[in-house]
Short mmCIF file of N, CA, C and O in Angstrom, two decimals:
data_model
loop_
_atom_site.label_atom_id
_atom_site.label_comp_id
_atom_site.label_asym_id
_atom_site.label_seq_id
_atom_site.Cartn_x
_atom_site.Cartn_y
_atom_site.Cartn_z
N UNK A 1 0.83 -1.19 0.00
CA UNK A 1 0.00 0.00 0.00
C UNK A 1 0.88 1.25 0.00
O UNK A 1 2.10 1.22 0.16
N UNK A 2 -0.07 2.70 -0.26
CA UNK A 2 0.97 3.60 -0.77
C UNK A 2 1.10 4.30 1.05
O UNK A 2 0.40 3.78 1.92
N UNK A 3 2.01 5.46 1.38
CA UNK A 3 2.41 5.76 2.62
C UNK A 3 1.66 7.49 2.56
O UNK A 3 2.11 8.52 3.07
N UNK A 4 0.32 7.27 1.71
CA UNK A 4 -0.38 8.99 1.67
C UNK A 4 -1.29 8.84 3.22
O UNK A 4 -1.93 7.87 3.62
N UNK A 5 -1.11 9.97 3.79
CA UNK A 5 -1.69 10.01 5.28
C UNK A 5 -3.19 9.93 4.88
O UNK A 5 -3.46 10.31 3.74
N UNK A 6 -4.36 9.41 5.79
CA UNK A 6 -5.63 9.40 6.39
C UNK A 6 -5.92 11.05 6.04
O UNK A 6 -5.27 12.01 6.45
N UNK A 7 -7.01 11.05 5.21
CA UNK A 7 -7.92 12.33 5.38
C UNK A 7 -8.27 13.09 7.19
O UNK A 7 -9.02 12.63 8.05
N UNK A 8 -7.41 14.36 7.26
CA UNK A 8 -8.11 14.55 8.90
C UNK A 8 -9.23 15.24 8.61
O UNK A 8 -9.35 16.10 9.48
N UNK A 9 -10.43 15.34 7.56
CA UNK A 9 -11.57 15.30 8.03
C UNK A 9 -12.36 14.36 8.08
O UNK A 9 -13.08 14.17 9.06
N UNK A 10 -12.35 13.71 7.15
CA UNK A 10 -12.95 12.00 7.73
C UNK A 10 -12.50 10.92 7.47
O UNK A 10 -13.04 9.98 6.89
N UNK A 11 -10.98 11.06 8.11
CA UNK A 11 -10.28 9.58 8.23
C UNK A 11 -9.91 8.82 7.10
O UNK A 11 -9.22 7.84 7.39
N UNK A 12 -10.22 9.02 5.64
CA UNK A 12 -10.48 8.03 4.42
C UNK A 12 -8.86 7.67 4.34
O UNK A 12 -7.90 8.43 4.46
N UNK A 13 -8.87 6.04 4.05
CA UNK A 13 -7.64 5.63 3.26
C UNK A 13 -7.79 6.14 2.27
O UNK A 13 -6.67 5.98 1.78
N UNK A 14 -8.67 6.96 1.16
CA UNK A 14 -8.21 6.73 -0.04
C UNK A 14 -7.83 7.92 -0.33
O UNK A 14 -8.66 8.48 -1.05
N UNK A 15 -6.73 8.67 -0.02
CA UNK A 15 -6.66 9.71 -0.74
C UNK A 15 -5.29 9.81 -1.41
O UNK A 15 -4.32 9.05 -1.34
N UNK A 16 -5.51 11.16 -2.19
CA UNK A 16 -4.31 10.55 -3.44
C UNK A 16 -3.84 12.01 -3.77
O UNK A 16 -4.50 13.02 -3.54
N UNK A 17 -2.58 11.97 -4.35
CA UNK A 17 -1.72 13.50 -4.86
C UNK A 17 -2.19 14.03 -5.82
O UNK A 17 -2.33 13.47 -6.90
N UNK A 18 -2.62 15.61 -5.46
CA UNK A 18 -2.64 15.83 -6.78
C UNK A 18 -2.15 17.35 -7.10
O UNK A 18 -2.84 18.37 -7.06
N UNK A 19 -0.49 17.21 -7.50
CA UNK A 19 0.36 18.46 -7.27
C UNK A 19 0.59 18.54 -6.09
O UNK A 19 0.72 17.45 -5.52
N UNK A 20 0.72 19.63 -5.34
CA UNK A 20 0.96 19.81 -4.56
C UNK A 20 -0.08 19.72 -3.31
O UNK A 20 0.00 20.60 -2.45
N UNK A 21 -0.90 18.86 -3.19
CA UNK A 21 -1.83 18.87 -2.13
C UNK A 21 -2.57 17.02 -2.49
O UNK A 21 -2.46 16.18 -3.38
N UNK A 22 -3.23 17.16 -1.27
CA UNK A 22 -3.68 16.08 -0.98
C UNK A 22 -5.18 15.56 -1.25
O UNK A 22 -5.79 16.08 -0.32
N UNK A 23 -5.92 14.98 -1.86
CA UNK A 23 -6.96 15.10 -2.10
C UNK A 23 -8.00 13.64 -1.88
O UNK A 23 -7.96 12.53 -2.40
N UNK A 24 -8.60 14.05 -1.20
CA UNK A 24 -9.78 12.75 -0.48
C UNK A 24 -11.24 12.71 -1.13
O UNK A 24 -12.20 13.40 -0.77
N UNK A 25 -11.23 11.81 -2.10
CA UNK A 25 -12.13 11.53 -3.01
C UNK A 25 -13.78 11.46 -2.73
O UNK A 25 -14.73 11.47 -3.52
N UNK A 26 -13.71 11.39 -0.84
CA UNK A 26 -14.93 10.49 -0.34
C UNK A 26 -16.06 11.92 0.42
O UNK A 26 -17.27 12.13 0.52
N UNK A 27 -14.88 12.55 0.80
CA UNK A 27 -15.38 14.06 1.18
C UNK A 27 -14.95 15.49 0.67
O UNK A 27 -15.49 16.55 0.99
N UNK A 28 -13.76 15.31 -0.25
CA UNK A 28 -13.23 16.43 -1.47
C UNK A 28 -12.44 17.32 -0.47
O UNK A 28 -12.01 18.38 -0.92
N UNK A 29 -12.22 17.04 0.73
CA UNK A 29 -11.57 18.05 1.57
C UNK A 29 -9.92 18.16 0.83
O UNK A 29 -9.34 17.14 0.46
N UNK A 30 -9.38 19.39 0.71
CA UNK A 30 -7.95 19.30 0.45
C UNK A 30 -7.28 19.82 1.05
O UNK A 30 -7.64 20.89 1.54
N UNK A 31 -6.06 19.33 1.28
CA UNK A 31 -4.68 20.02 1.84
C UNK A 31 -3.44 19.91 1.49
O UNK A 31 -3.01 19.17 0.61
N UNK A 32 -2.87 20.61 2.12
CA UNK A 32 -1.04 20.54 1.36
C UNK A 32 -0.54 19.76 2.37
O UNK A 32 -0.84 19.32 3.48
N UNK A 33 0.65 19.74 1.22
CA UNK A 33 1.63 18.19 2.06
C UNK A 33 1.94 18.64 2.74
O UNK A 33 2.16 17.83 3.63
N UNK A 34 2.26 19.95 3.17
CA UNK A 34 3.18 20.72 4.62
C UNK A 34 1.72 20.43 5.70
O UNK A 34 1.82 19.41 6.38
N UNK A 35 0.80 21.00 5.83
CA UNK A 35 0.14 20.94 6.66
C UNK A 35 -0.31 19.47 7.17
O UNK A 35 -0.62 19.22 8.34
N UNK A 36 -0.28 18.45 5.96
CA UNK A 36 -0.30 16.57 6.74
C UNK A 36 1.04 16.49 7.77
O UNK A 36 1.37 15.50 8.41
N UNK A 37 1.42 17.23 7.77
CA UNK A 37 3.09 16.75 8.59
C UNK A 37 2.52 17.81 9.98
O UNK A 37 2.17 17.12 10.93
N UNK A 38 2.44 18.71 10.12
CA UNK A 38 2.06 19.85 10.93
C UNK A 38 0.93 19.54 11.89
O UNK A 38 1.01 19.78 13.10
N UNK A 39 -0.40 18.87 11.14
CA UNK A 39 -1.23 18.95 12.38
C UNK A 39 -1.23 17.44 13.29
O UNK A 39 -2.07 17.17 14.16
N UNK A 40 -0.32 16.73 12.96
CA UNK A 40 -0.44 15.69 14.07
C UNK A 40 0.61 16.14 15.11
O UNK A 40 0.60 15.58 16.20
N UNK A 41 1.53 17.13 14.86
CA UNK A 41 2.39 17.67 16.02
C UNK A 41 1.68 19.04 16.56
O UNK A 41 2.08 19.62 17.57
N UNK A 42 1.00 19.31 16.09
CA UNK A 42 0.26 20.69 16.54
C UNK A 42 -1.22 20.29 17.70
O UNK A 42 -2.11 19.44 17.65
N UNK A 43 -0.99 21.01 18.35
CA UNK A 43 -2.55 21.20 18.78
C UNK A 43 -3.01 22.39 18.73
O UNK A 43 -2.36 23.39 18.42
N UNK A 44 -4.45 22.35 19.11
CA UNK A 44 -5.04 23.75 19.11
C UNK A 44 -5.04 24.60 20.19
O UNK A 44 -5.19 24.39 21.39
N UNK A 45 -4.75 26.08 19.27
CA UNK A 45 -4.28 26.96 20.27
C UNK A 45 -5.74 27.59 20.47
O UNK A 45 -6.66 27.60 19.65
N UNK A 46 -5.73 28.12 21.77
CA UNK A 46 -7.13 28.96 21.95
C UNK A 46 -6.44 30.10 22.64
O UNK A 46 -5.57 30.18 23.52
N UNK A 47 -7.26 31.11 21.80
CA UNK A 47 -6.69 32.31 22.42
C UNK A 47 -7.85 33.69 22.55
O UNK A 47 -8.83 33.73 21.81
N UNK A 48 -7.67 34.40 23.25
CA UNK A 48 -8.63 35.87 23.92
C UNK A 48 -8.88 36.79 22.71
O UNK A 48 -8.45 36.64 21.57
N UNK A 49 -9.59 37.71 23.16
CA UNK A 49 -10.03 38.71 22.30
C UNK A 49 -8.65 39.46 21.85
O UNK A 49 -8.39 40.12 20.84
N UNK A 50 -8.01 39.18 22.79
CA UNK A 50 -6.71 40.22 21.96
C UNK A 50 -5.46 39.38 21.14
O UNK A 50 -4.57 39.69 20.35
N UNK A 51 -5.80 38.49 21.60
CA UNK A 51 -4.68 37.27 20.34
C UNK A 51 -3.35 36.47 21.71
O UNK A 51 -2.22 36.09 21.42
N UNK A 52 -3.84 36.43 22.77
CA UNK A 52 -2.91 36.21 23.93
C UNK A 52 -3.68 34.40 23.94
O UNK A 52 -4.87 34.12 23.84
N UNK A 53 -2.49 33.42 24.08
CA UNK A 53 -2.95 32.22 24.16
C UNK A 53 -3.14 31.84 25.57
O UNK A 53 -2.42 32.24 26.49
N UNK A 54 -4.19 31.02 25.70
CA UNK A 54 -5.00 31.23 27.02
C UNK A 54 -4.60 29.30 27.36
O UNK A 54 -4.47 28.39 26.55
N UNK A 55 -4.54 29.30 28.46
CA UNK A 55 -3.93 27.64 29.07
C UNK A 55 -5.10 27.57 30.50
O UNK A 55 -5.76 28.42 31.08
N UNK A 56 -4.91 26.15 30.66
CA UNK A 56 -5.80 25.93 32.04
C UNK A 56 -5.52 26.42 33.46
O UNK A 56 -4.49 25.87 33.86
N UNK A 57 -5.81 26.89 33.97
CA UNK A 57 -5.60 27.53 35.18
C UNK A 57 -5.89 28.98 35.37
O UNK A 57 -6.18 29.46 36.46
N UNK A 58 -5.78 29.92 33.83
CA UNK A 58 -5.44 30.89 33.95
C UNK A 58 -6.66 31.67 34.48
O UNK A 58 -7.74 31.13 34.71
N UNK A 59 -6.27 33.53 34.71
CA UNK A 59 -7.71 34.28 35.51
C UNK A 59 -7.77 35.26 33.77
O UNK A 59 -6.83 35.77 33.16
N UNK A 60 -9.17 35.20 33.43
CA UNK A 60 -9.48 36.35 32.56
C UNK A 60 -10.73 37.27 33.19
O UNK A 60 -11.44 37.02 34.17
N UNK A 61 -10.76 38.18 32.45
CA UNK A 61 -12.07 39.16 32.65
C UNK A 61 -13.22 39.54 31.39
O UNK A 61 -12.79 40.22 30.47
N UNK A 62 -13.91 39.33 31.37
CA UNK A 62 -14.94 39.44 30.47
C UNK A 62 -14.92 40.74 29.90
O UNK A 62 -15.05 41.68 30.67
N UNK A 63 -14.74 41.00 28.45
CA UNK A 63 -14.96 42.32 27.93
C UNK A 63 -16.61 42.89 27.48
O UNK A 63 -16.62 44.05 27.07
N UNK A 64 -17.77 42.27 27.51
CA UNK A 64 -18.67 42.57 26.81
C UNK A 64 -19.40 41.99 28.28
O UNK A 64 -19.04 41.09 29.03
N UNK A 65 -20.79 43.07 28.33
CA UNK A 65 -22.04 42.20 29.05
C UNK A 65 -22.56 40.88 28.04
O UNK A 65 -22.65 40.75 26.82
N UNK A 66 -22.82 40.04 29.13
CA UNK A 66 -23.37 38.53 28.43
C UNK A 66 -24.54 38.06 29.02
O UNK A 66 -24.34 38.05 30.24
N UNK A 67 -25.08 37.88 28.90
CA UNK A 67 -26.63 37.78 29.46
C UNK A 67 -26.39 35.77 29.24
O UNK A 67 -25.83 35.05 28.42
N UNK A 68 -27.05 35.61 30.31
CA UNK A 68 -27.12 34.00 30.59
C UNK A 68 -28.38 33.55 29.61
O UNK A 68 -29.16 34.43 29.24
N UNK A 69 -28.54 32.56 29.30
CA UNK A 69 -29.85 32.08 28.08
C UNK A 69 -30.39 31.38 29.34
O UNK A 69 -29.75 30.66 30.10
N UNK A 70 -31.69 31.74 29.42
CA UNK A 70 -32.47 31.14 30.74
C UNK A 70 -32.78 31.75 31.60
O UNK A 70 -33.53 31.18 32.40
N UNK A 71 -32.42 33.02 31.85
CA UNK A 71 -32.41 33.65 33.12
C UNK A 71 -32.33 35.14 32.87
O UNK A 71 -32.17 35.68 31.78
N UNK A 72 -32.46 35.63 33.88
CA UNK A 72 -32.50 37.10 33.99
C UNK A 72 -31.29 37.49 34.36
O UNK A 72 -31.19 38.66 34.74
N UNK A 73 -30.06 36.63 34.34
CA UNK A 73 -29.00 37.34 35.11
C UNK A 73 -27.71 37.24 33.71
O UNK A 73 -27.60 36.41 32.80
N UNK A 74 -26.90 38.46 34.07
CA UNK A 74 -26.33 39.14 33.18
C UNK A 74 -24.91 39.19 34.00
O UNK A 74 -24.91 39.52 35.19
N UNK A 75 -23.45 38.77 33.16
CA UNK A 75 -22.53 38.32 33.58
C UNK A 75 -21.86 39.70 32.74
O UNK A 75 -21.98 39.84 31.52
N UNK A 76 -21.00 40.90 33.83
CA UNK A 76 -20.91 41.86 33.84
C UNK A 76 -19.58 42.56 32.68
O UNK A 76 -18.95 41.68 32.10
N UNK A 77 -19.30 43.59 32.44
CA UNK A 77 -17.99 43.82 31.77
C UNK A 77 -17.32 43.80 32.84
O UNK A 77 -17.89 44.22 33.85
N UNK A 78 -15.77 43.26 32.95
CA UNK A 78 -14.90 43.59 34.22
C UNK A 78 -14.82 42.10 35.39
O UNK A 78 -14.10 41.79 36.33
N UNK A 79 -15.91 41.51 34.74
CA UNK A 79 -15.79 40.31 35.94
C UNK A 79 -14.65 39.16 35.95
O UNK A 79 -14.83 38.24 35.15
N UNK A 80 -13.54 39.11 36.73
CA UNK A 80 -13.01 38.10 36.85
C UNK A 80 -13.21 37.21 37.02
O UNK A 80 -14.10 37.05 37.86
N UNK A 81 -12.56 35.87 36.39
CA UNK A 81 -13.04 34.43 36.57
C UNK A 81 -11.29 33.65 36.40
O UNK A 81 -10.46 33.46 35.50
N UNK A 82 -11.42 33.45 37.64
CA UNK A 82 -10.30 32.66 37.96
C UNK A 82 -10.20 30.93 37.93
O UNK A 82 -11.05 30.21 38.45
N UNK A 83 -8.99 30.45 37.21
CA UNK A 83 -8.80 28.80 37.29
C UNK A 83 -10.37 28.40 36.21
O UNK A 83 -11.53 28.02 36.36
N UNK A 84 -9.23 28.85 34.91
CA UNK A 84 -10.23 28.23 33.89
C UNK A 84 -9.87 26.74 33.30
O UNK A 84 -8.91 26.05 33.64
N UNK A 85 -10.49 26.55 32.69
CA UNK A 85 -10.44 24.72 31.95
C UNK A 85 -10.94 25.29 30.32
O UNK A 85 -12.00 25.74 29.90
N UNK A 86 -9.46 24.98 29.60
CA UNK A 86 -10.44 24.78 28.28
C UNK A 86 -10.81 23.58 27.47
O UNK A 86 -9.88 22.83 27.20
N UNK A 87 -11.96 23.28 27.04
CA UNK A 87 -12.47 22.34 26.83
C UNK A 87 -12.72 22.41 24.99
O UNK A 87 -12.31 23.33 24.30
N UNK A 88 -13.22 21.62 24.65
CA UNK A 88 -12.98 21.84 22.58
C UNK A 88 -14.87 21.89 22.65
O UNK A 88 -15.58 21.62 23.61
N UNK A 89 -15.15 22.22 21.64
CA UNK A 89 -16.43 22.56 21.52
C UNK A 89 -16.52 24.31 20.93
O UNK A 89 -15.60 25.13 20.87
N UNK A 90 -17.89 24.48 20.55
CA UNK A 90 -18.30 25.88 20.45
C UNK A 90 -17.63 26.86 21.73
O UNK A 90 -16.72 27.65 21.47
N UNK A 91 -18.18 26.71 23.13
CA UNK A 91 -17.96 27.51 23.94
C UNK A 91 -16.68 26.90 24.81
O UNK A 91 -16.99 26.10 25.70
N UNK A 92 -15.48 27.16 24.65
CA UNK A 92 -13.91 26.83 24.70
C UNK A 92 -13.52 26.43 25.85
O UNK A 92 -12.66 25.58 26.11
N UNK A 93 -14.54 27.44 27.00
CA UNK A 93 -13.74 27.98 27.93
C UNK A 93 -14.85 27.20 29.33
O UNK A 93 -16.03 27.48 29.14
N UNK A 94 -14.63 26.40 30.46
CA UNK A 94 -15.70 25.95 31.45
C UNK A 94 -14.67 26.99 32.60
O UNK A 94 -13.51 27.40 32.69
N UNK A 95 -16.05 27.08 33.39
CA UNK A 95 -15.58 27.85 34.66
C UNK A 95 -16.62 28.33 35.49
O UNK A 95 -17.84 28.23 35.32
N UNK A 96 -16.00 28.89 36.42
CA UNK A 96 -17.19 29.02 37.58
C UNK A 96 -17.22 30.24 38.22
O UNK A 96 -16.29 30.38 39.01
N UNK A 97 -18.18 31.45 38.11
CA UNK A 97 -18.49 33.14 38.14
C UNK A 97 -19.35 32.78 39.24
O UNK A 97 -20.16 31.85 39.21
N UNK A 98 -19.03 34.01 40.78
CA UNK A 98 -19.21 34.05 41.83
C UNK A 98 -20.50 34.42 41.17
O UNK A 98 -20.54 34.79 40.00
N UNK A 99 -21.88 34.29 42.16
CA UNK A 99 -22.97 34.52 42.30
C UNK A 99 -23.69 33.94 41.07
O UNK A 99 -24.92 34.00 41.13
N UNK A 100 -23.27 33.50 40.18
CA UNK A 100 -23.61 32.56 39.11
C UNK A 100 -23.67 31.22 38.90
O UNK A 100 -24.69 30.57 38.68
N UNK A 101 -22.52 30.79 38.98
CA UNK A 101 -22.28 29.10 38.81
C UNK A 101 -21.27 29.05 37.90
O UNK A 101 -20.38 29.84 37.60
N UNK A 102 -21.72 27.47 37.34
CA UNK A 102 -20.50 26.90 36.86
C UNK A 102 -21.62 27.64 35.00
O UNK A 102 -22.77 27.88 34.64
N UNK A 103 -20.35 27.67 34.55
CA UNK A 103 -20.66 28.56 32.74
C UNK A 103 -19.41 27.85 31.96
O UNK A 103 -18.36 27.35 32.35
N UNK A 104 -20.17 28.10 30.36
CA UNK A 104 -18.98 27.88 29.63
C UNK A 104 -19.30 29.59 28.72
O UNK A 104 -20.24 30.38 28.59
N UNK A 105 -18.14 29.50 28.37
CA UNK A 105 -17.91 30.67 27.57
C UNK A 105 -17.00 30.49 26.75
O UNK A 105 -16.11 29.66 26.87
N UNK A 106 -17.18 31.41 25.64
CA UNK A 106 -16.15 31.81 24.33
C UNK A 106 -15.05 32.34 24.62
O UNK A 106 -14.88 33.09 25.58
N UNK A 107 -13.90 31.88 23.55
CA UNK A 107 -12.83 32.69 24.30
C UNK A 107 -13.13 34.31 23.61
O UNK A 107 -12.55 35.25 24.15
N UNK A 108 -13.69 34.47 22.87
CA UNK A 108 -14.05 35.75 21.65
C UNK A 108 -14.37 37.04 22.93
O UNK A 108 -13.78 38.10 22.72
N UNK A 109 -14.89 37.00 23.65
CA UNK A 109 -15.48 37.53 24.71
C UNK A 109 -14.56 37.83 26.07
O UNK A 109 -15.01 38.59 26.93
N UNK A 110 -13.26 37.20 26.22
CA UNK A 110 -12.78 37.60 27.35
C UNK A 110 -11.15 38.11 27.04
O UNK A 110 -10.74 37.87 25.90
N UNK A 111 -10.27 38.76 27.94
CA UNK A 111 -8.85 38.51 27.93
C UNK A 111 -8.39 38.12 29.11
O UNK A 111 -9.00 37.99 30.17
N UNK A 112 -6.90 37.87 28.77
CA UNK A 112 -6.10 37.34 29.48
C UNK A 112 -6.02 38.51 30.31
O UNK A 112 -6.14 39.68 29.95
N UNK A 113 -5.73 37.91 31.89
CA UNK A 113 -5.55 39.35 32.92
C UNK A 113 -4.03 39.19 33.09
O UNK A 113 -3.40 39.99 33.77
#
């Protein structure tokens, strides 16, 4: 068999060269040969409204009012939230805001303090 990497959007053995990129017959996704080498050593970076890469533990502060879906209560500009977890999904970021609870949030919405 030939040594062309697994499609990373849906896994397919069958994909095949074509020029300079990689091409997966089963879902048409393409990429270049530099980037098949790149994302199995890479992970994903998540980072704040201002482009600062954000890790677990860290304290940010919310730049925008955010209103909770469900409720009447509204998570403030300025509020610190200390000892975050980021998690993969839509909303990046799990954590837990005094007088609120436990929330997930975007990283689009906060910075690094």
């Amino acid at each position: 068999m030939s040594d062309l990497p697994k499609c990373p959007k849906c896994a397919s053995e069958y994909t095949y060269e074509d020029g300079s990129l990689y091409v997966c017959p089963e879902c048409a996704h393409e990429w270049s040969k530099d980037a098949a080498t790149d994302d199995s050593e890479s992970e994903k970076v998540i980072k704040d409204a201002n482009g600062n890469p954000l890790q677990d533990g860290d304290t940010i502060t919310v730049i925008k009012d955010l209103k909770v879906k469900g409720t009447s209560l509204v998570v403030k500009v300025g509020t610190k939230v200390r000892n975050i977890r980021l998690v993969d999904g839509d909303h990046d970021i799990d954590c837990k805001i005094d007088g609120i609870g436990a929330m997930k949030l975007k990283s689009g919405f906060v910075k690094k303090v």
